[in-house]
Short mmCIF file of C-alpha atoms and ligand atoms in Angstrom, two decimals:
data_model
loop_
_atom_site.label_atom_id
_atom_site.label_comp_id
_atom_site.label_asym_id
_atom_site.label_seq_id
_atom_site.Cartn_x
_atom_site.Cartn_y
_atom_site.Cartn_z
CA MET A 1 4.08 -6.15 25.08
CA SER A 2 0.48 -7.37 25.62
CA ASN A 3 -2.33 -5.71 23.73
CA ASP A 4 -5.72 -6.98 24.80
CA LEU A 5 -7.93 -5.55 22.12
CA THR A 6 -11.32 -3.90 22.51
CA THR A 7 -13.55 -2.02 20.15
CA ASP A 8 -15.30 0.37 22.46
CA VAL A 9 -12.50 2.86 22.89
CA PRO A 10 -12.23 5.90 20.64
CA GLN A 11 -9.77 5.58 17.79
CA LEU A 12 -7.35 8.13 16.44
CA THR A 13 -7.58 8.70 12.78
CA LEU A 14 -4.97 10.26 10.42
CA VAL A 15 -6.37 13.12 8.40
CA HIS A 16 -4.74 12.33 5.12
CA GLY A 17 -2.92 9.11 5.90
CA ASP A 18 -3.68 5.50 5.19
CA ALA A 19 -2.30 3.86 8.36
CA PRO A 20 -4.58 1.15 9.80
CA LEU A 21 -6.25 1.97 13.08
CA ALA A 22 -5.03 -0.09 16.02
CA PRO A 23 -7.39 -0.89 18.94
CA LEU A 24 -6.33 -0.12 22.47
CA SER A 25 -5.65 -2.41 25.36
CA SER A 26 -8.76 -2.88 27.55
CA GLU A 27 -6.62 -3.56 30.61
CA ARG A 28 -4.18 -0.70 30.80
CA SER A 29 -3.74 2.70 29.24
CA THR A 30 -0.95 3.02 26.74
CA VAL A 31 1.90 5.52 26.96
CA VAL A 32 4.24 6.25 24.12
CA HIS A 33 7.71 7.36 25.16
CA VAL A 34 9.92 9.31 22.75
CA VAL A 35 13.70 9.29 22.59
CA GLY A 36 15.95 10.50 19.68
CA ALA A 37 19.23 11.92 20.82
CA ARG A 38 21.94 10.95 23.27
CA PRO A 39 20.73 13.05 26.21
CA ASN A 40 17.16 11.80 25.84
CA PHE A 41 18.19 8.22 26.55
CA VAL A 42 19.77 9.24 29.82
CA LYS A 43 16.74 11.24 30.93
CA MET A 44 14.16 8.71 29.93
CA ALA A 45 15.71 5.34 31.07
CA PRO A 46 14.71 5.89 34.65
CA VAL A 47 11.19 6.99 33.71
CA VAL A 48 10.57 3.85 31.67
CA ALA A 49 12.00 1.74 34.50
CA ALA A 50 9.84 3.36 37.19
CA LEU A 51 6.65 2.97 35.11
CA ARG A 52 7.59 -0.68 34.44
CA GLU A 53 7.78 -1.25 38.23
CA ARG A 54 4.35 0.19 38.61
CA GLY A 55 2.85 -1.86 35.90
CA ALA A 56 0.13 0.66 35.26
CA PHE A 57 0.63 1.24 31.56
CA ASN A 58 1.38 -0.49 28.31
CA GLN A 59 4.67 1.22 27.40
CA VAL A 60 5.59 1.74 23.76
CA LEU A 61 9.05 3.05 23.09
CA VAL A 62 9.79 5.14 20.00
CA HIS A 63 13.37 5.99 18.90
CA THR A 64 13.25 8.64 16.18
CA GLY A 65 16.78 7.96 14.98
CA GLN A 66 17.92 11.56 15.31
CA HIS A 67 21.14 10.03 16.65
CA TYR A 68 22.04 6.75 15.07
CA ASP A 69 25.75 6.09 15.23
CA ARG A 70 26.65 3.15 17.51
CA ARG A 71 28.57 5.54 19.80
CA MET A 72 25.82 8.14 19.92
CA SER A 73 22.91 5.69 20.42
CA ASP A 74 23.31 1.92 20.75
CA GLU A 75 26.25 2.10 23.28
CA ILE A 76 24.47 4.66 25.48
CA LEU A 77 21.16 2.68 25.35
CA ALA A 78 22.99 -0.59 26.26
CA ASP A 79 24.79 1.07 29.14
CA LEU A 80 21.45 2.28 30.51
CA ASP A 81 19.75 -1.17 30.10
CA PHE A 82 17.21 0.69 27.89
CA PRO A 83 14.62 -1.75 26.56
CA GLU A 84 14.60 -2.42 22.78
CA PRO A 85 12.53 0.36 21.11
CA ASP A 86 9.26 -0.77 19.56
CA HIS A 87 9.59 1.71 16.69
CA PHE A 88 12.72 3.13 15.08
CA LEU A 89 11.77 5.99 12.78
CA ALA A 90 15.26 6.31 11.17
CA VAL A 91 14.99 10.03 10.49
CA GLY A 92 18.66 10.57 10.59
CA SER A 93 20.40 13.97 10.22
CA GLY A 94 19.26 16.99 8.22
CA ALA A 95 18.47 20.67 8.33
CA HIS A 96 16.19 21.61 11.19
CA GLY A 97 13.04 21.86 9.04
CA GLU A 98 13.79 18.55 7.23
CA GLN A 99 14.62 16.63 10.42
CA THR A 100 11.64 18.05 12.36
CA ALA A 101 9.25 17.37 9.59
CA LYS A 102 10.40 13.78 9.10
CA VAL A 103 9.93 13.07 12.83
CA LEU A 104 6.55 14.83 12.85
CA SER A 105 5.25 12.82 9.92
CA ALA A 106 6.63 9.43 11.02
CA PHE A 107 5.53 9.89 14.65
CA GLU A 108 2.00 10.78 13.63
CA ARG A 109 1.72 7.38 11.96
CA VAL A 110 2.91 5.65 15.19
CA LEU A 111 0.38 7.52 17.22
CA VAL A 112 -2.47 6.54 14.95
CA ASP A 113 -1.31 2.95 15.14
CA THR A 114 -0.76 2.91 18.80
CA GLN A 115 -3.67 4.87 20.12
CA PRO A 116 -1.97 6.03 23.27
CA THR A 117 -3.58 7.75 26.27
CA PHE A 118 -0.53 10.04 26.54
CA VAL A 119 2.94 10.70 25.25
CA VAL A 120 6.06 11.40 27.22
CA VAL A 121 8.79 13.56 25.63
CA ALA A 122 12.09 14.70 27.19
CA GLY A 123 14.46 17.69 26.93
CA ASP A 124 14.84 20.09 24.02
CA VAL A 125 16.00 18.34 20.88
CA ASN A 126 14.20 18.50 17.53
CA SER A 127 12.66 15.10 18.14
CA THR A 128 11.13 16.43 21.28
CA LEU A 129 9.22 19.27 19.63
CA ALA A 130 8.29 17.27 16.56
CA CYS A 131 6.74 14.53 18.64
CA ALA A 132 4.94 16.97 20.97
CA LEU A 133 3.53 18.71 17.87
CA ALA A 134 2.29 15.52 16.33
CA ALA A 135 0.66 14.47 19.53
CA SER A 136 -1.01 17.85 20.24
CA LYS A 137 -2.50 17.90 16.80
CA LEU A 138 -4.14 14.56 17.54
CA GLY A 139 -5.39 15.79 20.87
CA ILE A 140 -3.16 13.39 22.81
CA PRO A 141 -1.93 14.70 26.12
CA ILE A 142 1.78 15.29 26.51
CA ALA A 143 4.02 14.97 29.55
CA HIS A 144 7.35 16.90 29.25
CA VAL A 145 10.39 15.68 31.31
CA GLU A 146 12.86 18.56 31.98
CA SER A 147 10.33 21.27 31.53
CA GLY A 148 10.85 25.03 32.29
CA LEU A 149 14.57 25.39 31.49
CA ARG A 150 15.19 28.73 29.78
CA SER A 151 18.40 30.29 28.44
CA PHE A 152 16.33 33.33 27.10
CA ASP A 153 18.58 32.97 24.05
CA TRP A 154 16.43 32.62 20.93
CA THR A 155 19.42 31.93 18.76
CA MET A 156 19.64 28.43 20.35
CA PRO A 157 17.48 25.89 18.47
CA GLU A 158 16.95 24.24 21.91
CA GLU A 159 15.34 27.39 23.34
CA ILE A 160 12.77 27.27 20.53
CA ASN A 161 12.14 23.55 21.15
CA ARG A 162 11.82 24.03 24.91
CA VAL A 163 9.45 26.91 24.93
CA LEU A 164 7.18 25.36 22.24
CA THR A 165 7.14 21.93 23.80
CA ASP A 166 6.21 23.41 27.17
CA ARG A 167 3.41 25.35 25.51
CA LEU A 168 2.01 22.11 23.99
CA SER A 169 2.41 20.00 27.13
CA ASP A 170 -0.21 19.04 29.74
CA LEU A 171 2.05 17.90 32.41
CA LEU A 172 5.30 19.78 32.99
CA PHE A 173 8.01 18.05 35.06
CA THR A 174 10.72 20.47 36.32
CA HIS A 175 13.99 19.55 37.85
CA SER A 176 14.92 22.79 39.61
CA PRO A 177 12.90 25.53 41.35
CA GLU A 178 13.43 28.18 38.65
CA GLY A 179 11.53 25.95 36.26
CA LEU A 180 8.25 26.93 37.86
CA GLU A 181 9.06 30.59 37.91
CA ASN A 182 9.88 30.49 34.16
CA LEU A 183 6.65 28.62 33.37
CA LYS A 184 4.47 30.94 35.49
CA ALA A 185 6.00 33.91 33.71
CA GLU A 186 4.81 32.46 30.45
CA GLY A 187 1.31 31.94 31.83
CA VAL A 188 1.38 28.18 32.50
CA GLU A 189 -1.01 27.22 35.35
CA GLU A 190 0.87 26.12 38.41
CA SER A 191 -1.29 23.00 38.82
CA ARG A 192 0.18 21.42 35.70
CA VAL A 193 3.75 21.90 36.86
CA HIS A 194 5.36 19.17 39.01
CA TYR A 195 8.80 19.71 40.56
CA VAL A 196 10.10 16.08 40.66
CA GLY A 197 13.85 16.56 40.38
CA ASN A 198 16.34 15.39 37.88
CA THR A 199 15.97 12.04 36.09
CA MET A 200 19.41 12.44 34.53
CA ILE A 201 20.85 12.24 38.02
CA ASP A 202 18.72 9.10 38.66
CA SER A 203 20.66 7.52 35.80
CA LEU A 204 23.93 8.76 37.14
CA ARG A 205 23.46 7.37 40.60
CA ARG A 206 22.19 4.03 39.18
CA CYS A 207 25.33 3.67 37.00
CA GLU A 208 27.94 5.52 39.13
CA ARG A 209 29.52 2.53 40.80
CA ARG A 210 29.90 0.56 37.62
CA ALA A 211 31.23 3.65 35.83
CA ARG A 212 33.84 4.46 38.45
CA GLU A 213 35.11 0.89 38.22
CA ARG A 214 35.93 1.44 34.53
CA GLN A 215 38.70 3.89 35.24
CA LEU A 216 38.78 4.91 31.60
CA ALA A 217 41.26 7.68 32.35
CA VAL A 218 43.86 5.10 33.46
CA GLN A 219 43.17 3.04 30.30
CA LEU A 220 43.86 6.26 28.25
CA GLY A 221 47.14 6.77 30.17
CA VAL A 222 46.10 9.92 32.09
CA GLU A 223 46.17 10.18 35.87
CA PRO A 224 42.83 10.58 37.62
CA GLY A 225 42.31 14.11 38.95
CA SER A 226 45.00 15.57 36.67
CA TYR A 227 43.27 16.05 33.39
CA ILE A 228 40.72 18.32 31.78
CA LEU A 229 37.78 16.65 30.03
CA VAL A 230 36.31 18.61 27.04
CA THR A 231 32.99 18.23 25.20
CA LEU A 232 31.83 20.82 22.57
CA HIS A 233 28.89 20.51 20.14
CA ARG A 234 26.82 23.71 20.13
CA PRO A 235 26.45 25.13 16.69
CA SER A 236 27.38 28.61 18.12
CA ASN A 237 30.82 27.21 19.09
CA VAL A 238 31.63 24.76 16.37
CA ASP A 239 29.86 25.75 13.12
CA HIS A 240 31.83 29.05 12.63
CA PRO A 241 35.38 28.26 11.44
CA SER A 242 36.99 31.36 13.00
CA ARG A 243 35.29 30.76 16.39
CA LEU A 244 36.20 27.10 16.33
CA SER A 245 39.76 27.90 15.39
CA GLY A 246 39.93 30.30 18.32
CA ILE A 247 38.69 27.57 20.68
CA VAL A 248 41.18 25.08 19.30
CA GLY A 249 43.90 27.68 20.01
CA GLY A 250 42.73 27.96 23.62
CA LEU A 251 42.72 24.12 24.04
CA VAL A 252 46.19 23.87 22.54
CA ALA A 253 47.48 26.36 25.06
CA LEU A 254 45.70 24.58 27.93
CA ALA A 255 47.26 21.25 26.80
CA ALA A 256 50.65 22.61 27.56
CA ASP A 257 49.72 22.61 31.31
CA ALA A 258 47.47 19.59 31.72
CA PRO A 259 46.40 16.50 29.75
CA ILE A 260 43.21 17.01 27.82
CA VAL A 261 40.66 14.26 26.98
CA PHE A 262 38.30 15.29 24.20
CA PRO A 263 35.58 12.78 23.15
CA ILE A 264 34.48 14.52 19.98
CA HIS A 265 30.79 14.77 18.94
CA PRO A 266 30.28 13.96 15.28
CA ARG A 267 29.19 17.49 14.40
CA THR A 268 32.31 18.83 15.92
CA ARG A 269 34.58 16.14 14.37
CA ALA A 270 33.37 17.06 10.95
CA ARG A 271 34.20 20.75 11.47
CA LEU A 272 37.61 20.02 13.05
CA ALA A 273 38.49 17.81 10.12
CA GLU A 274 37.60 20.43 7.55
CA ASP A 275 40.43 22.91 8.34
CA GLY A 276 43.19 20.88 9.90
CA SER A 277 42.13 21.70 13.49
CA LEU A 278 41.98 18.07 14.40
CA ALA A 279 45.62 17.51 13.49
CA ARG A 280 46.52 20.73 15.43
CA LEU A 281 44.91 19.31 18.55
CA GLU A 282 46.50 15.91 18.14
CA ALA A 283 49.95 17.52 17.63
CA ALA A 284 49.44 19.35 20.95
CA GLY A 285 48.88 15.89 22.66
CA VAL A 286 45.09 16.31 23.12
CA HIS A 287 43.51 12.89 23.41
CA CYS A 288 40.99 13.26 20.55
CA ILE A 289 38.70 10.28 20.85
CA GLU A 290 35.33 9.17 19.49
CA PRO A 291 32.27 9.81 21.72
CA VAL A 292 32.37 7.19 24.42
CA GLY A 293 29.55 5.11 26.01
CA TYR A 294 27.61 6.41 29.00
CA LEU A 295 29.48 4.47 31.62
CA ASP A 296 32.81 5.46 30.17
CA PHE A 297 31.87 9.09 29.98
CA LEU A 298 30.66 9.07 33.55
CA SER A 299 33.95 7.53 34.49
CA LEU A 300 35.89 10.27 32.70
CA GLN A 301 33.78 13.00 34.32
CA ALA A 302 34.11 11.48 37.79
CA ASP A 303 37.91 11.38 37.54
CA ALA A 304 38.42 14.75 35.79
CA GLY A 305 40.20 17.58 37.48
CA ALA A 306 38.09 20.00 35.47
CA VAL A 307 35.55 19.79 32.65
CA VAL A 308 35.11 22.32 29.78
CA THR A 309 31.87 21.91 28.00
CA ASP A 310 28.87 23.51 26.21
CA SER A 311 26.67 20.51 26.93
CA GLY A 312 23.57 20.89 29.10
CA GLY A 313 23.62 17.46 30.66
CA VAL A 314 27.32 17.69 31.50
CA GLN A 315 26.75 20.85 33.51
CA GLU A 316 24.29 18.86 35.59
CA GLU A 317 26.29 15.65 35.94
CA THR A 318 29.45 17.58 37.08
CA SER A 319 27.31 19.30 39.75
CA ALA A 320 26.11 15.90 40.99
CA LEU A 321 29.69 14.53 40.94
CA GLY A 322 31.23 17.60 42.53
CA VAL A 323 33.66 18.17 39.68
CA PRO A 324 34.37 21.74 38.52
CA CYS A 325 32.76 22.56 35.23
CA TYR A 326 33.64 25.49 32.89
CA THR A 327 30.76 26.19 30.52
CA PHE A 328 31.97 27.74 27.31
CA ARG A 329 28.84 29.80 26.64
CA THR A 330 27.52 33.27 27.52
CA ASN A 331 24.38 31.87 29.22
CA THR A 332 22.95 28.66 30.79
CA GLU A 333 19.50 27.38 31.13
CA ARG A 334 20.79 25.63 34.24
CA PRO A 335 21.61 28.44 36.64
CA ILE A 336 21.20 26.14 39.61
CA THR A 337 24.57 24.54 38.67
CA ILE A 338 26.23 27.92 39.04
CA SER A 339 24.58 28.78 42.37
CA HIS A 340 25.47 25.24 43.52
CA GLY A 341 29.12 26.25 43.07
CA THR A 342 30.36 23.64 40.60
CA ASN A 343 29.71 25.44 37.35
CA THR A 344 31.42 28.64 35.99
CA LEU A 345 30.25 30.44 32.87
CA LEU A 346 33.33 31.19 30.84
CA GLY A 347 31.64 33.27 28.19
CA ASP A 348 32.48 32.80 24.53
CA ASP A 349 35.94 34.39 24.31
CA PRO A 350 38.53 31.61 23.72
CA ALA A 351 40.99 33.59 25.77
CA GLU A 352 38.91 32.79 28.84
CA LEU A 353 39.93 29.10 28.48
CA ALA A 354 43.22 30.19 30.18
CA GLY A 355 41.19 30.58 33.34
CA VAL A 356 40.36 26.83 33.62
CA ARG A 357 41.88 25.32 36.76
CA ILE A 358 42.33 21.75 37.80
CA SER A 359 40.77 21.30 41.29
CA SER A 360 42.28 19.67 44.21
CA TRP A 361 41.09 16.11 44.25
CA ASP A 362 38.21 16.29 46.57
CA PRO A 363 34.92 15.66 44.85
CA THR A 364 31.74 16.45 46.79
CA PRO A 365 28.29 14.98 46.26
CA SER A 366 25.38 17.01 45.04
CA ALA A 367 23.18 18.83 47.51
CA ILE A 368 20.79 20.16 44.89
CA SER A 369 17.19 19.56 46.10
CA LEU A 370 15.56 16.55 44.47
CA TRP A 371 18.62 15.58 42.51
CA ASP A 372 18.68 12.52 44.75
CA GLY A 373 18.27 9.59 42.40
CA HIS A 374 14.55 9.28 42.91
CA ALA A 375 13.04 11.79 40.47
CA ALA A 376 11.61 9.18 38.12
CA ASP A 377 9.75 7.60 41.04
CA ARG A 378 8.05 10.91 41.83
CA LEU A 379 7.36 11.58 38.13
CA ALA A 380 5.95 8.09 37.57
CA ASP A 381 3.58 8.51 40.52
CA VAL A 382 2.25 11.71 38.94
CA LEU A 383 1.72 9.93 35.64
CA VAL A 384 -0.11 7.09 37.27
CA THR A 385 -2.39 9.52 39.20
CA ASN A 386 -3.27 11.38 36.00
CA TYR A 387 -3.42 8.66 33.32
CA ALA A 388 -3.87 5.20 34.68
CA LEU A 389 -7.32 3.89 33.81
CA CYS A 390 -7.86 6.73 31.36
CA ALA A 391 -9.21 5.88 27.90
CA ALA A 392 -7.40 7.43 24.88
CA PRO A 393 -8.76 10.78 23.89
CA ALA A 394 -11.61 10.86 21.30
CA VAL A 395 -10.23 12.38 18.14
CA GLN A 396 -12.27 13.60 15.20
CA GLU A 397 -10.87 13.93 11.79
CA GLN A 398 -9.86 17.54 11.23
CA ARG A 399 -8.57 19.58 8.33
C1 UD1 B 1 21.38 17.55 19.04
C2 UD1 B 1 20.41 18.52 19.63
C3 UD1 B 1 21.10 19.23 20.74
C4 UD1 B 1 21.72 18.21 21.74
C5 UD1 B 1 22.61 17.14 21.03
C6 UD1 B 1 23.03 16.18 21.95
C7 UD1 B 1 18.81 19.59 18.24
C8 UD1 B 1 18.48 20.79 17.48
N1 UD1 B 1 20.06 19.64 18.66
O1 UD1 B 1 22.44 18.24 18.43
O2 UD1 B 1 20.21 20.00 21.46
O3 UD1 B 1 22.45 18.89 22.69
O4 UD1 B 1 21.87 16.60 19.96
O5 UD1 B 1 24.21 15.52 21.51
O6 UD1 B 1 18.04 18.67 18.30
N2 UD1 B 1 25.69 13.05 13.45
C9 UD1 B 1 26.32 11.87 13.16
N3 UD1 B 1 25.91 10.73 13.78
C10 UD1 B 1 24.87 10.77 14.64
C11 UD1 B 1 24.18 11.98 14.92
C12 UD1 B 1 24.70 13.11 14.33
O7 UD1 B 1 27.26 11.80 12.40
O8 UD1 B 1 24.46 9.69 15.27
C13 UD1 B 1 26.19 14.27 12.79
C14 UD1 B 1 25.55 14.60 11.50
O9 UD1 B 1 26.46 15.11 10.67
C15 UD1 B 1 24.54 15.70 11.85
C16 UD1 B 1 25.23 16.36 13.01
O10 UD1 B 1 26.01 15.38 13.69
O11 UD1 B 1 24.27 16.54 10.84
C17 UD1 B 1 24.34 17.03 14.02
O12 UD1 B 1 23.42 16.12 14.53
P1 UD1 B 1 21.88 16.66 15.08
O13 UD1 B 1 21.24 15.56 15.77
O14 UD1 B 1 21.23 17.35 13.94
O15 UD1 B 1 22.33 17.77 16.09
P2 UD1 B 1 23.35 17.68 17.25
O16 UD1 B 1 24.45 18.65 17.09
O17 UD1 B 1 23.73 16.25 17.56
N1 UDP B 2 27.74 11.51 27.04
C1 UDP B 2 28.21 10.30 26.72
N2 UDP B 2 29.36 10.11 25.93
C2 UDP B 2 30.02 11.16 25.52
C3 UDP B 2 29.55 12.44 25.81
C4 UDP B 2 28.42 12.57 26.59
O1 UDP B 2 27.61 9.29 27.17
O2 UDP B 2 30.99 10.96 24.80
C5 UDP B 2 26.57 11.68 27.86
C6 UDP B 2 26.62 12.56 29.11
O3 UDP B 2 27.14 11.78 30.19
C7 UDP B 2 25.20 13.03 29.31
C8 UDP B 2 24.71 13.16 27.88
O4 UDP B 2 25.61 12.34 27.03
O5 UDP B 2 24.52 12.07 30.00
C9 UDP B 2 24.92 14.58 27.40
O6 UDP B 2 24.59 14.68 26.03
P1 UDP B 2 25.09 15.87 25.15
O7 UDP B 2 26.22 16.60 25.73
O8 UDP B 2 25.30 15.25 23.86
O9 UDP B 2 23.74 16.78 24.98
P2 UDP B 2 23.15 17.96 25.84
O10 UDP B 2 23.05 17.52 27.26
O11 UDP B 2 24.04 19.13 25.64
O12 UDP B 2 21.81 18.19 25.29
#
């Protein structure tokens, strides 16, 4: 990445730090993009690509390292042709406060070194909030991809991250109409909100053909259209042994009627291994596999007869693919997937898993407005309009 240096641009300075100050490019404004966890990669890959096409910015990529296993990070990034990150913060796992604080502190140093004009964050993970907080304290404008989602459930760590990130952001990019309503209700000026569509579906459309060719289900020995794909990782479902045991019982019962493929998130695998639940699932014939790469997972979704999940992104991808999704939660921040007709809220009673039905094999493409594969182009145009040719903000030392 080129960095034509100049001295006449205001510099950021770290209040108590000792990081050297880095001059800015004189030719183009600099944007710092943040990714940290699996869904971030999928949401941000099209944004980075669309901005690269436009050539308006120096792009600096920061991977916080919230997700770090090969299967949770490298494989997904490779499938998405995500460029090599410029900075890897290696924060790893930890309690919420510890993880958020590590990202906040490490990212602050990157900002001081990089002197960006603005920062782009995506979604609702701890890395999203931590980086938004670091940028806002330095007076650097923030653009938030996937803004305005609300579950109205403050027991979810993601809801806290979403609301606070939106509060700190200057440009708020929504992917469905209710995003604007949610933000207006919180007092956000409408002029800062841009309904651009769903960048996660951009990635899906870009990768769909290659994903379908993989036929992972066939490789696993299950017939396309006949199986149930399961993903679970919400703390509310997997961190309480009695609740998890109930869910395992529900899956074991379902497995008597249909093959189940279960790529298991590391949080969930650790919990399942603790009390013998993993062995129980395997004894029932459930295909308990490691998390798979993005193309393989799209392949599994596209060929599934039904999906049971508590994932946010999977609710959206099944809507785009026209595959029935059963969301094992009491609420969703993605109500459009329900009104669209592909998603059913099962609630949190494991007995409800008995209601999961394999659909007839007739997938239908998404008709959700602006989930059309071009969201990142619209988003990039807004960024160019707002930040190309801008100098980095002048920042004074503050205590
Ligand atoms: C995080 C996000 C969640 C998102 C999910 C996507 C927060 C608060 N949560 O949840 O919103 O839906 O990512 O998958 O940001 N682990 C590994 N290897 C890894 C990553 C995690 O073993 O590469 C294990 C560790 O034991 C870790 C646990 O998984 O403690 C949880 O990881 P963490 O990133 O804290 O939360 P997720 O449950 O992944
Ligand atoms: N995904 C993947 N491999 C898997 C499971 C999920 O590549 O084994 C992808 C999935 O296609 C989607 C994203 O990960 O793009 C969703 O991430 P996750 O469910 O971890 O987080 P959430 O969307 O709930 O925040």
